[in-house]
C-alpha cells in the first residue's frame, strides 16, 4: 500500500488513535498493579494449601484439599477480573510469560517435593516446602504483576 494515498488528516487521525491506545494501556497497567495488595497474599495462601495438601494424606484427603485450594485460586482470579476487567491468566507479553512459566514451575516443584516428603513419612518437612511455596507465590505474583504492567505499557 502506498502512503501517498493518505492525506494529512488520515495521519493525524492515526496518530490520535495510537495515542489513545497508549493512554489506555497505561491506565490498565496502573489498575492492574493497584490490585496486587490483596491478590498476591490470597493467591499465596491458596498455593500454600495446594503445596501442603500431601500432609493431609496421599489420596482422598490430599485431593480434597488441593481441589478446594484450586477452586479458591479460580475464585481469586474471577474476583480480580471483575474488579479490574483484566484476565491474569493470559500474559501480556514476553516478560510476563517468562515470569509465569518460572512461577508455575516452582509451584509444581514445591508440590512434588511435598508429595515425596509425605510418601517418605516426613510430614513435618512439608512445612518447609509449604512456606517456600507461599513465599515464592507472594513474591512471584508481585513480580508477575509488574512484568504484566510493563508489557502493557510497552508499545508494540
PDB file of C-alpha atoms in Angstrom:
ATOM      1  CA  UNK A   1       0.000   0.000   0.000  1.00  0.00           C
ATOM      2  CA  UNK A   2       1.340   3.394  -0.926  1.00  0.00           C
ATOM      3  CA  UNK A   3       1.342   6.003   1.839  1.00  0.00           C
ATOM      4  CA  UNK A   4       0.784   8.754  -0.760  1.00  0.00           C
ATOM      5  CA  UNK A   5      -2.907   7.824  -0.806  1.00  0.00           C
ATOM      6  CA  UNK A   6      -3.366   9.089   2.732  1.00  0.00           C
ATOM      7  CA  UNK A   7      -3.824  12.754   3.435  1.00  0.00           C
ATOM      8  CA  UNK A   8      -2.592  14.724   6.442  1.00  0.00           C
ATOM      9  CA  UNK A   9      -5.996  14.254   8.117  1.00  0.00           C
ATOM     10  CA  UNK A  10      -5.638  10.460   7.956  1.00  0.00           C
ATOM     11  CA  UNK A  11      -2.155  10.585   9.519  1.00  0.00           C
ATOM     12  CA  UNK A  12      -3.390  12.844  12.326  1.00  0.00           C
ATOM     13  CA  UNK A  13      -6.322  10.522  12.958  1.00  0.00           C
ATOM     14  CA  UNK A  14      -3.997   7.511  13.114  1.00  0.00           C
ATOM     15  CA  UNK A  15      -1.623   9.320  15.494  1.00  0.00           C
ATOM     16  CA  UNK A  16      -4.538  10.280  17.741  1.00  0.00           C
ATOM     17  CA  UNK A  17      -5.803   6.679  17.765  1.00  0.00           C
ATOM     18  CA  UNK A  18      -2.344   5.365  18.697  1.00  0.00           C
ATOM     19  CA  UNK A  19      -2.045   7.947  21.484  1.00  0.00           C
ATOM     20  CA  UNK A  20      -5.459   6.896  22.815  1.00  0.00           C
ATOM     21  CA  UNK A  21      -4.399   3.255  22.831  1.00  0.00           C
ATOM     22  CA  UNK A  22      -1.149   4.107  24.646  1.00  0.00           C
ATOM     23  CA  UNK A  23      -3.044   6.079  27.311  1.00  0.00           C
ATOM     24  CA  UNK A  24      -5.484   3.190  27.738  1.00  0.00           C
ATOM     25  CA  UNK A  25      -2.645   0.688  28.151  1.00  0.00           C
ATOM     26  CA  UNK A  26      -1.026   2.899  30.821  1.00  0.00           C
ATOM     27  CA  UNK A  27      -4.350   3.123  32.695  1.00  0.00           C
ATOM     28  CA  UNK A  28      -4.750  -0.658  32.546  1.00  0.00           C
ATOM     29  CA  UNK A  29      -1.224  -1.111  33.899  1.00  0.00           C
ATOM     30  CA  UNK A  30      -1.945   1.199  36.842  1.00  0.00           C
ATOM     31  CA  UNK A  31      -5.268  -0.535  37.574  1.00  0.00           C
ATOM     32  CA  UNK A  32      -3.627  -3.949  37.327  1.00  0.00           C
ATOM     33  CA  UNK A  33      -0.808  -3.200  39.790  1.00  0.00           C
ATOM     34  CA  UNK A  34      -3.166  -1.433  42.220  1.00  0.00           C
ATOM     35  CA  UNK A  35      -4.923  -4.741  42.959  1.00  0.00           C
ATOM     36  CA  UNK A  36      -1.757  -6.621  43.943  1.00  0.00           C
ATOM     37  CA  UNK A  37      -2.161  -5.755  47.632  1.00  0.00           C
ATOM     38  CA  UNK A  38      -4.949  -8.310  48.108  1.00  0.00           C
ATOM     39  CA  UNK A  39      -4.456 -10.695  45.178  1.00  0.00           C
ATOM     40  CA  UNK A  40      -0.857 -11.686  45.951  1.00  0.00           C
ATOM     41  CA  UNK A  41      -1.467 -12.794  49.570  1.00  0.00           C
ATOM     42  CA  UNK A  42      -4.718 -14.550  48.640  1.00  0.00           C
ATOM     43  CA  UNK A  43      -3.075 -16.471  45.816  1.00  0.00           C
ATOM     44  CA  UNK A  44      -0.057 -17.266  48.011  1.00  0.00           C
ATOM     45  CA  UNK A  45      -2.336 -18.761  50.681  1.00  0.00           C
ATOM     46  CA  UNK A  46      -4.170 -20.880  48.128  1.00  0.00           C
ATOM     47  CA  UNK A  47      -0.883 -22.134  46.641  1.00  0.00           C
ATOM     48  CA  UNK A  48       0.416 -22.891  50.137  1.00  0.00           C
ATOM     49  CA  UNK A  49      -2.690 -25.024  50.680  1.00  0.00           C
ATOM     50  CA  UNK A  50      -2.014 -26.906  47.431  1.00  0.00           C
ATOM     51  CA  UNK A  51       1.622 -27.474  48.418  1.00  0.00           C
ATOM     52  CA  UNK A  52       0.558 -28.607  51.919  1.00  0.00           C
ATOM     53  CA  UNK A  53      -2.160 -30.927  50.581  1.00  0.00           C
ATOM     54  CA  UNK A  54       0.006 -34.086  50.720  1.00  0.00           C
ATOM     55  CA  UNK A  55       0.270 -33.630  54.511  1.00  0.00           C
ATOM     56  CA  UNK A  56      -3.460 -34.407  54.718  1.00  0.00           C
ATOM     57  CA  UNK A  57      -2.738 -37.885  53.412  1.00  0.00           C
ATOM     58  CA  UNK A  58      -1.772 -39.074  49.977  1.00  0.00           C
ATOM     59  CA  UNK A  59      -5.032 -39.961  48.253  1.00  0.00           C
ATOM     60  CA  UNK A  60      -8.535 -38.748  49.052  1.00  0.00           C
ATOM     61  CA  UNK A  61      -7.769 -36.069  51.674  1.00  0.00           C
ATOM     62  CA  UNK A  62      -4.987 -34.605  49.509  1.00  0.00           C
ATOM     63  CA  UNK A  63      -7.341 -34.432  46.542  1.00  0.00           C
ATOM     64  CA  UNK A  64      -9.987 -32.619  48.559  1.00  0.00           C
ATOM     65  CA  UNK A  65      -7.544 -30.044  49.941  1.00  0.00           C
ATOM     66  CA  UNK A  66      -5.941 -29.496  46.524  1.00  0.00           C
ATOM     67  CA  UNK A  67      -9.343 -29.192  44.846  1.00  0.00           C
ATOM     68  CA  UNK A  68     -10.578 -26.636  47.394  1.00  0.00           C
ATOM     69  CA  UNK A  69      -7.368 -24.621  47.049  1.00  0.00           C
ATOM     70  CA  UNK A  70      -7.659 -24.738  43.250  1.00  0.00           C
ATOM     71  CA  UNK A  71     -11.261 -23.539  43.477  1.00  0.00           C
ATOM     72  CA  UNK A  72     -10.001 -20.695  45.674  1.00  0.00           C
ATOM     73  CA  UNK A  73      -7.401 -19.777  43.027  1.00  0.00           C
ATOM     74  CA  UNK A  74     -10.082 -19.715  40.339  1.00  0.00           C
ATOM     75  CA  UNK A  75     -12.297 -17.589  42.607  1.00  0.00           C
ATOM     76  CA  UNK A  76      -9.465 -15.130  43.251  1.00  0.00           C
ATOM     77  CA  UNK A  77      -8.826 -14.835  39.511  1.00  0.00           C
ATOM     78  CA  UNK A  78     -12.556 -14.312  38.880  1.00  0.00           C
ATOM     79  CA  UNK A  79     -12.779 -11.603  41.563  1.00  0.00           C
ATOM     80  CA  UNK A  80      -9.649  -9.908  40.219  1.00  0.00           C
ATOM     81  CA  UNK A  81     -11.085  -9.961  36.696  1.00  0.00           C
ATOM     82  CA  UNK A  82     -14.365  -8.454  37.925  1.00  0.00           C
ATOM     83  CA  UNK A  83     -12.544  -5.655  39.752  1.00  0.00           C
ATOM     84  CA  UNK A  84     -10.052  -4.794  37.010  1.00  0.00           C
ATOM     85  CA  UNK A  85     -11.511  -6.112  33.785  1.00  0.00           C
ATOM     86  CA  UNK A  86      -8.165  -7.838  33.141  1.00  0.00           C
ATOM     87  CA  UNK A  87      -7.557 -11.574  32.991  1.00  0.00           C
ATOM     88  CA  UNK A  88      -4.210 -12.506  34.527  1.00  0.00           C
ATOM     89  CA  UNK A  89      -4.064 -15.986  33.038  1.00  0.00           C
ATOM     90  CA  UNK A  90      -3.105 -14.584  29.636  1.00  0.00           C
ATOM     91  CA  UNK A  91       0.330 -12.962  29.723  1.00  0.00           C
ATOM     92  CA  UNK A  92       0.546  -9.517  28.152  1.00  0.00           C
ATOM     93  CA  UNK A  93       3.959 -10.062  26.626  1.00  0.00           C
ATOM     94  CA  UNK A  94       7.271 -11.887  26.811  1.00  0.00           C
ATOM     95  CA  UNK A  95       8.306 -10.659  30.281  1.00  0.00           C
ATOM     96  CA  UNK A  96       5.055 -11.685  31.960  1.00  0.00           C
ATOM     97  CA  UNK A  97       5.100 -15.008  30.088  1.00  0.00           C
ATOM     98  CA  UNK A  98       8.617 -15.778  31.332  1.00  0.00           C
ATOM     99  CA  UNK A  99       7.691 -14.925  34.932  1.00  0.00           C
ATOM    100  CA  UNK A 100       4.535 -17.040  34.699  1.00  0.00           C
ATOM    101  CA  UNK A 101       6.461 -20.070  33.403  1.00  0.00           C
ATOM    102  CA  UNK A 102       9.086 -19.804  36.146  1.00  0.00           C
ATOM    103  CA  UNK A 103       6.416 -19.288  38.810  1.00  0.00           C
ATOM    104  CA  UNK A 104       4.348 -22.285  37.703  1.00  0.00           C
ATOM    105  CA  UNK A 105       7.463 -24.478  37.513  1.00  0.00           C
ATOM    106  CA  UNK A 106       8.484 -23.537  41.041  1.00  0.00           C
ATOM    107  CA  UNK A 107       4.995 -24.211  42.411  1.00  0.00           C
ATOM    108  CA  UNK A 108       4.835 -27.630  40.755  1.00  0.00           C
ATOM    109  CA  UNK A 109       8.302 -28.416  42.139  1.00  0.00           C
ATOM    110  CA  UNK A 110       7.229 -27.420  45.674  1.00  0.00           C
ATOM    111  CA  UNK A 111       4.142 -29.658  45.365  1.00  0.00           C
ATOM    112  CA  UNK A 112       6.218 -32.600  44.118  1.00  0.00           C
ATOM    113  CA  UNK A 113       8.677 -32.137  46.991  1.00  0.00           C
ATOM    114  CA  UNK A 114       5.762 -32.165  49.455  1.00  0.00           C
ATOM    115  CA  UNK A 115       4.356 -35.274  47.818  1.00  0.00           C
ATOM    116  CA  UNK A 116       7.718 -37.056  48.075  1.00  0.00           C
ATOM    117  CA  UNK A 117       8.092 -35.969  51.695  1.00  0.00           C
ATOM    118  CA  UNK A 118       4.591 -37.238  52.507  1.00  0.00           C
ATOM    119  CA  UNK A 119       5.238 -40.640  50.929  1.00  0.00           C
ATOM    120  CA  UNK A 120       8.515 -40.887  52.881  1.00  0.00           C
ATOM    121  CA  UNK A 121       6.636 -40.141  56.107  1.00  0.00           C
ATOM    122  CA  UNK A 122       8.401 -36.813  56.632  1.00  0.00           C
ATOM    123  CA  UNK A 123       5.240 -34.752  57.066  1.00  0.00           C
ATOM    124  CA  UNK A 124       6.943 -32.259  59.367  1.00  0.00           C
ATOM    125  CA  UNK A 125       9.242 -31.214  56.487  1.00  0.00           C
ATOM    126  CA  UNK A 126       6.208 -30.335  54.391  1.00  0.00           C
ATOM    127  CA  UNK A 127       6.012 -27.154  56.461  1.00  0.00           C
ATOM    128  CA  UNK A 128       9.270 -26.032  54.840  1.00  0.00           C
ATOM    129  CA  UNK A 129       8.051 -26.698  51.294  1.00  0.00           C
ATOM    130  CA  UNK A 130       4.713 -25.056  52.098  1.00  0.00           C
ATOM    131  CA  UNK A 131       6.483 -21.982  53.448  1.00  0.00           C
ATOM    132  CA  UNK A 132       8.680 -21.883  50.358  1.00  0.00           C
ATOM    133  CA  UNK A 133       5.598 -22.184  48.128  1.00  0.00           C
ATOM    134  CA  UNK A 134       3.907 -19.335  49.996  1.00  0.00           C
ATOM    135  CA  UNK A 135       6.941 -17.044  49.749  1.00  0.00           C
ATOM    136  CA  UNK A 136       7.587 -17.894  46.094  1.00  0.00           C
ATOM    137  CA  UNK A 137       3.973 -17.178  45.220  1.00  0.00           C
ATOM    138  CA  UNK A 138       3.779 -13.989  47.283  1.00  0.00           C
ATOM    139  CA  UNK A 139       6.904 -12.532  45.703  1.00  0.00           C
ATOM    140  CA  UNK A 140       6.197 -14.134  42.322  1.00  0.00           C
ATOM    141  CA  UNK A 141       2.731 -12.594  41.985  1.00  0.00           C
ATOM    142  CA  UNK A 142       4.144  -9.146  42.708  1.00  0.00           C
ATOM    143  CA  UNK A 143       6.888  -9.691  40.113  1.00  0.00           C
ATOM    144  CA  UNK A 144       4.358 -11.061  37.609  1.00  0.00           C
ATOM    145  CA  UNK A 145       2.081  -8.058  38.129  1.00  0.00           C
ATOM    146  CA  UNK A 146       4.918  -5.639  37.479  1.00  0.00           C
ATOM    147  CA  UNK A 147       6.077  -7.586  34.422  1.00  0.00           C
ATOM    148  CA  UNK A 148       2.489  -7.697  33.147  1.00  0.00           C
ATOM    149  CA  UNK A 149       2.122  -3.944  33.670  1.00  0.00           C
ATOM    150  CA  UNK A 150       5.451  -3.360  31.908  1.00  0.00           C
ATOM    151  CA  UNK A 151       4.277  -5.466  28.990  1.00  0.00           C
ATOM    152  CA  UNK A 152       1.029  -3.468  28.871  1.00  0.00           C
ATOM    153  CA  UNK A 153       2.903  -0.180  28.819  1.00  0.00           C
ATOM    154  CA  UNK A 154       5.220  -1.364  26.061  1.00  0.00           C
ATOM    155  CA  UNK A 155       4.124  -0.050  22.703  1.00  0.00           C
ATOM    156  CA  UNK A 156       4.061  -2.757  20.059  1.00  0.00           C
TER     157      UNK A 156
END
